[in-house]
């Protein structure tokens, strides 16, 4: 039987406590630290952000948390998994790479796509929708972790996927 997987969570919503990521990393043993930033209202906020600046659309507070905590996470071997990518997981992943370079770190940062249906909104009967997303599952997160990712950022995934993905990777399910 595999060793237990120790999972902590540092966010339940966009705007949760900024210091929570570091507190979790300093609070005891962990294998994975998750963060859930997305809700329907958050998607609206992120959609409005992209109208002002298409390079945004992700939870910007997550960037600050990672900047304050990435070195400690890497030092302790804790992987970070979050849906903070919102409407722009690729943009968030690139921003995190910039932050890591600025810190002199070189983590493997993966992002998942496929949930954003804005390009198909008219076809799906959502003409004029600011956002349109499908919930993805845990498989992509597990695959990214198995491939060696230190940080995985996603857009819309089921809430449980943030924990189930790491469990799949850890237990070989």
Short mmCIF file of C-alpha atoms in Angstrom, two decimals:
data_model
loop_
_atom_site.label_atom_id
_atom_site.label_comp_id
_atom_site.label_asym_id
_atom_site.label_seq_id
_atom_site.Cartn_x
_atom_site.Cartn_y
_atom_site.Cartn_z
CA UNK A 1 0.00 0.00 0.00
CA UNK A 2 1.28 3.46 -0.91
CA UNK A 3 2.18 5.98 1.75
CA UNK A 4 -0.60 8.43 2.60
CA UNK A 5 -0.79 11.57 0.49
CA UNK A 6 -0.76 14.67 2.68
CA UNK A 7 -2.88 17.40 1.09
CA UNK A 8 -3.49 20.89 2.41
CA UNK A 9 -5.58 23.71 0.97
CA UNK A 10 -4.79 27.42 1.06
CA UNK A 11 -7.80 28.97 -0.66
CA UNK A 12 -11.53 28.44 -0.82
CA UNK A 13 -12.31 31.49 -2.98
CA UNK A 14 -10.69 34.33 -4.91
CA UNK A 15 -9.75 36.84 -2.24
CA UNK A 16 -9.10 34.34 0.54
CA UNK A 17 -6.24 35.12 2.96
CA UNK A 18 -3.00 35.94 1.13
CA UNK A 19 -0.81 34.48 3.88
CA UNK A 20 -2.55 31.10 3.88
CA UNK A 21 -0.23 29.47 1.32
CA UNK A 22 2.88 30.23 3.32
CA UNK A 23 1.16 29.33 6.61
CA UNK A 24 0.20 25.92 5.22
CA UNK A 25 3.75 25.31 4.00
CA UNK A 26 5.18 26.25 7.39
CA UNK A 27 2.50 24.43 9.38
CA UNK A 28 3.58 20.83 8.99
CA UNK A 29 4.28 18.06 6.51
CA UNK A 30 2.57 18.27 3.12
CA UNK A 31 2.90 16.57 -0.23
CA UNK A 32 0.45 18.74 -2.16
CA UNK A 33 -0.98 22.19 -1.54
CA UNK A 34 -4.19 23.02 -3.37
CA UNK A 35 -6.03 26.26 -3.93
CA UNK A 36 -9.61 26.69 -5.12
CA UNK A 37 -10.19 30.19 -6.47
CA UNK A 38 -13.11 29.81 -8.86
CA UNK A 39 -16.84 30.27 -8.48
CA UNK A 40 -19.43 31.51 -10.95
CA UNK A 41 -19.07 35.08 -9.69
CA UNK A 42 -15.30 34.81 -9.95
CA UNK A 43 -15.59 33.76 -13.58
CA UNK A 44 -17.62 36.92 -14.23
CA UNK A 45 -14.95 39.04 -12.54
CA UNK A 46 -12.21 37.34 -14.56
CA UNK A 47 -14.25 37.76 -17.74
CA UNK A 48 -14.49 41.49 -17.10
CA UNK A 49 -10.74 41.57 -16.46
CA UNK A 50 -10.13 40.08 -19.92
CA UNK A 51 -12.24 42.81 -21.52
CA UNK A 52 -9.81 45.37 -20.10
CA UNK A 53 -6.66 43.31 -20.70
CA UNK A 54 -6.79 39.99 -22.62
CA UNK A 55 -3.56 38.86 -20.94
CA UNK A 56 -5.38 38.66 -17.59
CA UNK A 57 -8.31 36.39 -16.70
CA UNK A 58 -6.59 34.56 -13.86
CA UNK A 59 -6.54 34.99 -10.07
CA UNK A 60 -3.84 37.61 -9.63
CA UNK A 61 -3.62 37.10 -5.87
CA UNK A 62 -2.33 33.59 -6.58
CA UNK A 63 0.72 35.13 -8.27
CA UNK A 64 1.53 37.05 -5.09
CA UNK A 65 1.06 33.94 -2.97
CA UNK A 66 3.36 31.91 -5.20
CA UNK A 67 5.96 34.67 -5.21
CA UNK A 68 6.00 34.57 -1.39
CA UNK A 69 5.98 30.78 -1.12
CA UNK A 70 7.43 29.02 -4.18
CA UNK A 71 10.95 28.69 -2.80
CA UNK A 72 9.68 27.08 0.39
CA UNK A 73 7.36 24.74 -1.54
CA UNK A 74 10.22 23.56 -3.76
CA UNK A 75 12.57 23.20 -0.80
CA UNK A 76 10.03 20.99 0.98
CA UNK A 77 9.01 19.05 -2.13
CA UNK A 78 5.41 20.28 -1.95
CA UNK A 79 3.59 20.43 -5.25
CA UNK A 80 1.05 23.19 -5.85
CA UNK A 81 -2.23 22.50 -7.68
CA UNK A 82 -4.74 25.27 -8.29
CA UNK A 83 -7.60 26.33 -10.53
CA UNK A 84 -6.38 29.95 -10.32
CA UNK A 85 -5.87 29.92 -14.11
CA UNK A 86 -9.51 30.90 -14.55
CA UNK A 87 -9.98 32.01 -18.16
CA UNK A 88 -6.26 32.10 -18.95
CA UNK A 89 -4.29 29.17 -17.49
CA UNK A 90 -1.54 29.61 -20.10
CA UNK A 91 -1.16 33.28 -19.17
CA UNK A 92 -0.98 32.44 -15.48
CA UNK A 93 1.60 29.71 -16.10
CA UNK A 94 3.77 32.14 -18.05
CA UNK A 95 3.43 34.79 -15.33
CA UNK A 96 4.48 32.21 -12.72
CA UNK A 97 7.52 31.29 -14.82
CA UNK A 98 8.49 34.98 -14.87
CA UNK A 99 8.09 35.16 -11.09
CA UNK A 100 10.15 31.99 -10.63
CA UNK A 101 12.95 33.31 -12.86
CA UNK A 102 12.96 36.53 -10.83
CA UNK A 103 13.43 34.43 -7.69
CA UNK A 104 16.24 32.40 -9.28
CA UNK A 105 14.06 29.27 -9.34
CA UNK A 106 13.33 26.87 -12.18
CA UNK A 107 10.22 24.84 -11.32
CA UNK A 108 8.25 22.77 -13.80
CA UNK A 109 4.99 24.66 -14.28
CA UNK A 110 2.16 22.98 -16.18
CA UNK A 111 -1.21 24.34 -17.19
CA UNK A 112 -4.37 22.62 -18.38
CA UNK A 113 -6.75 23.90 -21.03
CA UNK A 114 -9.98 22.68 -22.59
CA UNK A 115 -12.62 24.08 -20.28
CA UNK A 116 -13.03 27.44 -22.06
CA UNK A 117 -15.96 27.29 -24.49
CA UNK A 118 -16.20 31.01 -25.32
CA UNK A 119 -15.29 30.33 -28.96
CA UNK A 120 -18.30 27.99 -29.18
CA UNK A 121 -20.74 30.14 -27.19
CA UNK A 122 -22.93 31.08 -30.19
CA UNK A 123 -23.05 27.48 -31.42
CA UNK A 124 -24.05 26.32 -27.94
CA UNK A 125 -26.82 28.90 -27.65
CA UNK A 126 -24.97 31.29 -25.34
CA UNK A 127 -24.82 34.26 -27.68
CA UNK A 128 -23.26 37.24 -25.96
CA UNK A 129 -21.98 35.24 -22.99
CA UNK A 130 -19.00 36.77 -21.23
CA UNK A 131 -17.77 33.33 -20.15
CA UNK A 132 -18.68 29.76 -21.06
CA UNK A 133 -16.87 26.89 -19.40
CA UNK A 134 -17.13 23.14 -18.96
CA UNK A 135 -15.83 21.50 -15.82
CA UNK A 136 -12.82 19.26 -16.46
CA UNK A 137 -11.90 16.33 -14.24
CA UNK A 138 -8.78 15.12 -12.47
CA UNK A 139 -7.02 13.21 -15.28
CA UNK A 140 -5.09 16.18 -16.67
CA UNK A 141 -3.85 17.17 -13.23
CA UNK A 142 -2.68 13.61 -12.58
CA UNK A 143 -0.91 13.49 -15.94
CA UNK A 144 0.89 16.78 -15.29
CA UNK A 145 2.06 15.61 -11.86
CA UNK A 146 3.20 12.25 -13.24
CA UNK A 147 5.21 14.18 -15.85
CA UNK A 148 7.04 15.99 -13.05
CA UNK A 149 5.18 19.28 -12.62
CA UNK A 150 5.93 21.21 -9.45
CA UNK A 151 3.02 23.57 -10.07
CA UNK A 152 -0.19 22.78 -11.98
CA UNK A 153 -2.65 25.54 -12.85
CA UNK A 154 -6.03 24.93 -14.41
CA UNK A 155 -9.13 26.74 -15.43
CA UNK A 156 -12.51 25.31 -14.47
CA UNK A 157 -12.22 21.83 -12.94
CA UNK A 158 -14.52 20.09 -10.50
CA UNK A 159 -13.71 21.05 -6.92
CA UNK A 160 -12.72 17.49 -6.05
CA UNK A 161 -10.30 17.30 -8.99
CA UNK A 162 -7.77 19.47 -7.16
CA UNK A 163 -7.35 16.61 -4.65
CA UNK A 164 -8.33 13.61 -6.77
CA UNK A 165 -5.74 14.47 -9.47
CA UNK A 166 -2.82 14.35 -7.05
CA UNK A 167 -4.27 11.18 -5.46
CA UNK A 168 -4.43 9.48 -8.87
CA UNK A 169 -0.80 10.42 -9.56
CA UNK A 170 0.38 9.38 -6.10
CA UNK A 171 -1.48 6.08 -5.81
CA UNK A 172 -1.17 5.03 -9.45
CA UNK A 173 -4.90 4.70 -9.96
#
